[in-house]
Short mmCIF file of C-alpha atoms in Angstrom, two decimals:
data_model
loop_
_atom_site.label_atom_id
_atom_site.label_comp_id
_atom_site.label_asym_id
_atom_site.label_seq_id
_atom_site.Cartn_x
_atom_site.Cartn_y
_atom_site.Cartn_z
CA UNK A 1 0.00 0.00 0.00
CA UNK A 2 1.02 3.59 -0.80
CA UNK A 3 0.04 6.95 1.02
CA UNK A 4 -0.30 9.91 -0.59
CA UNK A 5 -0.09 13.37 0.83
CA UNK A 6 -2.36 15.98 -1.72
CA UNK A 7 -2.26 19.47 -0.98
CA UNK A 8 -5.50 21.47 -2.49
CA UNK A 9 -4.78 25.33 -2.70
CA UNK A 10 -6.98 27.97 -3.69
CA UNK A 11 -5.58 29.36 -6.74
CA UNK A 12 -4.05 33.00 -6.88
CA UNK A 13 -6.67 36.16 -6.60
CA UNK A 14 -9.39 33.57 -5.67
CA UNK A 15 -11.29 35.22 -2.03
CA UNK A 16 -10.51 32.61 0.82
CA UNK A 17 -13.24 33.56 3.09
CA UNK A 18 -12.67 31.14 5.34
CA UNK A 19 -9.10 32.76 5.81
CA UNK A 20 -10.76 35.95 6.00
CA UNK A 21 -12.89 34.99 8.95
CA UNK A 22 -9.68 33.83 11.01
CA UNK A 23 -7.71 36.81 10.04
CA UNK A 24 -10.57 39.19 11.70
CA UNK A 25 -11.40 36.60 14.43
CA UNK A 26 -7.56 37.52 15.48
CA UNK A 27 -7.66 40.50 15.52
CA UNK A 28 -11.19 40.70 17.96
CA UNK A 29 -9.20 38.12 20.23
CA UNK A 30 -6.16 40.68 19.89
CA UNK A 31 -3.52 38.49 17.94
CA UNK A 32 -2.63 41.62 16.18
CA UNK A 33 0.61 40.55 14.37
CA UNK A 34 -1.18 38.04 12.63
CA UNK A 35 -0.76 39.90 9.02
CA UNK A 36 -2.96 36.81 7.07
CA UNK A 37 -4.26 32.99 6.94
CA UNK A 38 -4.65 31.28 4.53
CA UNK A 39 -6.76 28.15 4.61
CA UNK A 40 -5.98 24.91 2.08
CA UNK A 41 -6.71 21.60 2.39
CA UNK A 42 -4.71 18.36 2.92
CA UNK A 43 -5.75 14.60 2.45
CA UNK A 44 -4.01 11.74 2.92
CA UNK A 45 -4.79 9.39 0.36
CA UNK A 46 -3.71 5.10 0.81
CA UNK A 47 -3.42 3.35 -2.61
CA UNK A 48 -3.98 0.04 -2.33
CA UNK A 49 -3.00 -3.39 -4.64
CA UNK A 50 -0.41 -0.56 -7.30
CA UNK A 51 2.35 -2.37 -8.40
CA UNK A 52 4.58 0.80 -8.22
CA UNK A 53 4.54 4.15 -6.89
CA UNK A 54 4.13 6.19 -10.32
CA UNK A 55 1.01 3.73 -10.68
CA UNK A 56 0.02 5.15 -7.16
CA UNK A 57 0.67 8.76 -7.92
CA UNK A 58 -1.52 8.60 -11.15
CA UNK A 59 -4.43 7.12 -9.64
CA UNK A 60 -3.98 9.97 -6.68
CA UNK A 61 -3.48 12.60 -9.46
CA UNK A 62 -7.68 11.25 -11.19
CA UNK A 63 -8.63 11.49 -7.38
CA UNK A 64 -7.19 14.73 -7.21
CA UNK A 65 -8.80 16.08 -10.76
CA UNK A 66 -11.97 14.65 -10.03
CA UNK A 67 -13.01 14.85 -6.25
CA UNK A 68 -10.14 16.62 -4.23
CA UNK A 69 -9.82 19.56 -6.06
CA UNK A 70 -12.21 21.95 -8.52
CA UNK A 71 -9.37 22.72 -10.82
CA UNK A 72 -10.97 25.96 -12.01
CA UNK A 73 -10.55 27.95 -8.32
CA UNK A 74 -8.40 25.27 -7.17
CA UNK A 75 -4.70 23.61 -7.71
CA UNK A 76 -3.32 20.46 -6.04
CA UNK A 77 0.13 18.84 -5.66
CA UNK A 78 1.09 15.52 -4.52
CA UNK A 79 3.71 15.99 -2.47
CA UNK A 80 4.34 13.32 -1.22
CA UNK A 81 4.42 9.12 -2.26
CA UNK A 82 5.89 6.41 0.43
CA UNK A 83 5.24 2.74 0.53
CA UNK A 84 3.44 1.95 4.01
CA UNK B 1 7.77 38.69 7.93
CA UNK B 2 7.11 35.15 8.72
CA UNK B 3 5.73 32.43 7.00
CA UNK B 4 4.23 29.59 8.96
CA UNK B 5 2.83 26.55 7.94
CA UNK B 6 0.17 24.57 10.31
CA UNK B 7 -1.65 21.41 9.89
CA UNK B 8 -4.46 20.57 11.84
CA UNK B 9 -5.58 17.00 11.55
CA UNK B 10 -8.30 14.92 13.32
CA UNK B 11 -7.29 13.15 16.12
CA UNK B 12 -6.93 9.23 16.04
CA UNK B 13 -10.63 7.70 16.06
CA UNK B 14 -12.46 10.79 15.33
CA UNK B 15 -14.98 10.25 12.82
CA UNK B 16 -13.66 11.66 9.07
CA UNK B 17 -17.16 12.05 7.39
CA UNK B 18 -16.13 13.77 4.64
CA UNK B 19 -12.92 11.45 3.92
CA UNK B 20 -15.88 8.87 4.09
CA UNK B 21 -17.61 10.64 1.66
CA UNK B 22 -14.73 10.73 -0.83
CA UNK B 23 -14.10 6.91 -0.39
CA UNK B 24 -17.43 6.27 -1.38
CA UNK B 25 -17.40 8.98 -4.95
CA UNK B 26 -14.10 6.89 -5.27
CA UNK B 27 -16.03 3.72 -5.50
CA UNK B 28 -18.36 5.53 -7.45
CA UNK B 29 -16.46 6.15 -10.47
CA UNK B 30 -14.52 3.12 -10.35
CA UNK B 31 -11.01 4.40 -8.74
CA UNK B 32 -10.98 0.82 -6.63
CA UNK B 33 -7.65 0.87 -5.54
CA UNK B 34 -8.33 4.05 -2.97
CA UNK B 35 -8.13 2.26 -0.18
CA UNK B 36 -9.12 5.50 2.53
CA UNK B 37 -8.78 8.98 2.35
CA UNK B 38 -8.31 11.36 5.61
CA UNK B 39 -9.10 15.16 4.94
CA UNK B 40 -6.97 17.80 6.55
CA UNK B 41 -6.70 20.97 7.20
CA UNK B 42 -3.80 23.42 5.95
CA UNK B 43 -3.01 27.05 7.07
CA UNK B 44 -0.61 29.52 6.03
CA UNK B 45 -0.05 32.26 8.48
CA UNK B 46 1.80 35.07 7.55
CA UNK B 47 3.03 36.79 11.08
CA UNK B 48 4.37 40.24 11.16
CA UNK B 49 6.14 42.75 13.35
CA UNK B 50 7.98 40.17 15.63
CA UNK B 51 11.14 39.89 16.48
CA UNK B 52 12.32 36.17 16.05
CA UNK B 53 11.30 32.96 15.06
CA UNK B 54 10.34 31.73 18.28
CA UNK B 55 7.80 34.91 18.80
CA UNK B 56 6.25 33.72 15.51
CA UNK B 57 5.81 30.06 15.96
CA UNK B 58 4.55 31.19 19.94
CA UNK B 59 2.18 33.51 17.99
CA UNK B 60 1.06 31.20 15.47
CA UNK B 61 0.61 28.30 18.31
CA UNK B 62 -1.66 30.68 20.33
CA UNK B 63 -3.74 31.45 17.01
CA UNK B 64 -3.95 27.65 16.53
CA UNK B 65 -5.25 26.76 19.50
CA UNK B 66 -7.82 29.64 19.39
CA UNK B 67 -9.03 29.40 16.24
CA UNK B 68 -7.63 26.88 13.91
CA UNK B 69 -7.85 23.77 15.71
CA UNK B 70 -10.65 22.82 18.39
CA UNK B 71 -7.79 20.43 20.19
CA UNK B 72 -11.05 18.51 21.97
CA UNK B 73 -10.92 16.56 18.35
CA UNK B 74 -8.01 17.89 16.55
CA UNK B 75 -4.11 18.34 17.02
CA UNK B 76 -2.17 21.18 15.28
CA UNK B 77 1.15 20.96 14.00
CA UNK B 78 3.25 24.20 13.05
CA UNK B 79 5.24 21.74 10.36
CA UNK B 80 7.57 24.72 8.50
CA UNK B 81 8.64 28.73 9.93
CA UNK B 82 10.41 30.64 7.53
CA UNK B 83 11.19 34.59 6.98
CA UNK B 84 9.90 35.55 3.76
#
């Protein structure tokens, strides 16, 4: 079995508003050097029965394209691949 | 400036429903060899006006266990700290 780490970010110039929220939330709660958040998301993903990790990563990468990430507001990476 | 990089990831035994949920869409469209996914969360804090390293990561931990983690079902993890 392989695990996958995927990292989903909002692409440049798209509004986080999530991120948003925090960043004002820190300021009410007086965390005033906080300049900005930014909020992504991370999955870990197990492949199982691949015979190799490139095998692993593609299957990861049509996860990715069609239920991690909405690639039009959205990239992802796989940044990691390591047999488990 | 400082660049921090938190992850904030459900505790061992807490219920992942939307993980679940992509497991299930995996099924769905016949990607078979995902064998679970675990969805995480992934902040990028950008911390100004302090001194040293240390004053960021103790800012960014106090902003983590605030606002970006509830630590009753989640752990944080400030995983990178770099001056940009």
């Amino acid at each position: 079995m392989f695990k996958l780490e995927v990292l989903v970010t909002l692409k440049k110039d798209v509004l986080d508003p999530q991120g948003k929220a925090i960043e004002i939330a820190a300021k009410n709660i007086n965390l005033r050097n906080i300049y900005s958040v930014k909020q992504n998301k991370y999955f870990e993903v197990f492949v199982d029965k691949v015979p190799t990790q490139n095998k692993a990563k593609e299957i990861a990468s049509k996860l990715s394209k069609s239920l991690l990430a909405n690639e039009v507001i959205e990239d992802f990476k796989i940044i990691k691949c390591r047999k488990v």
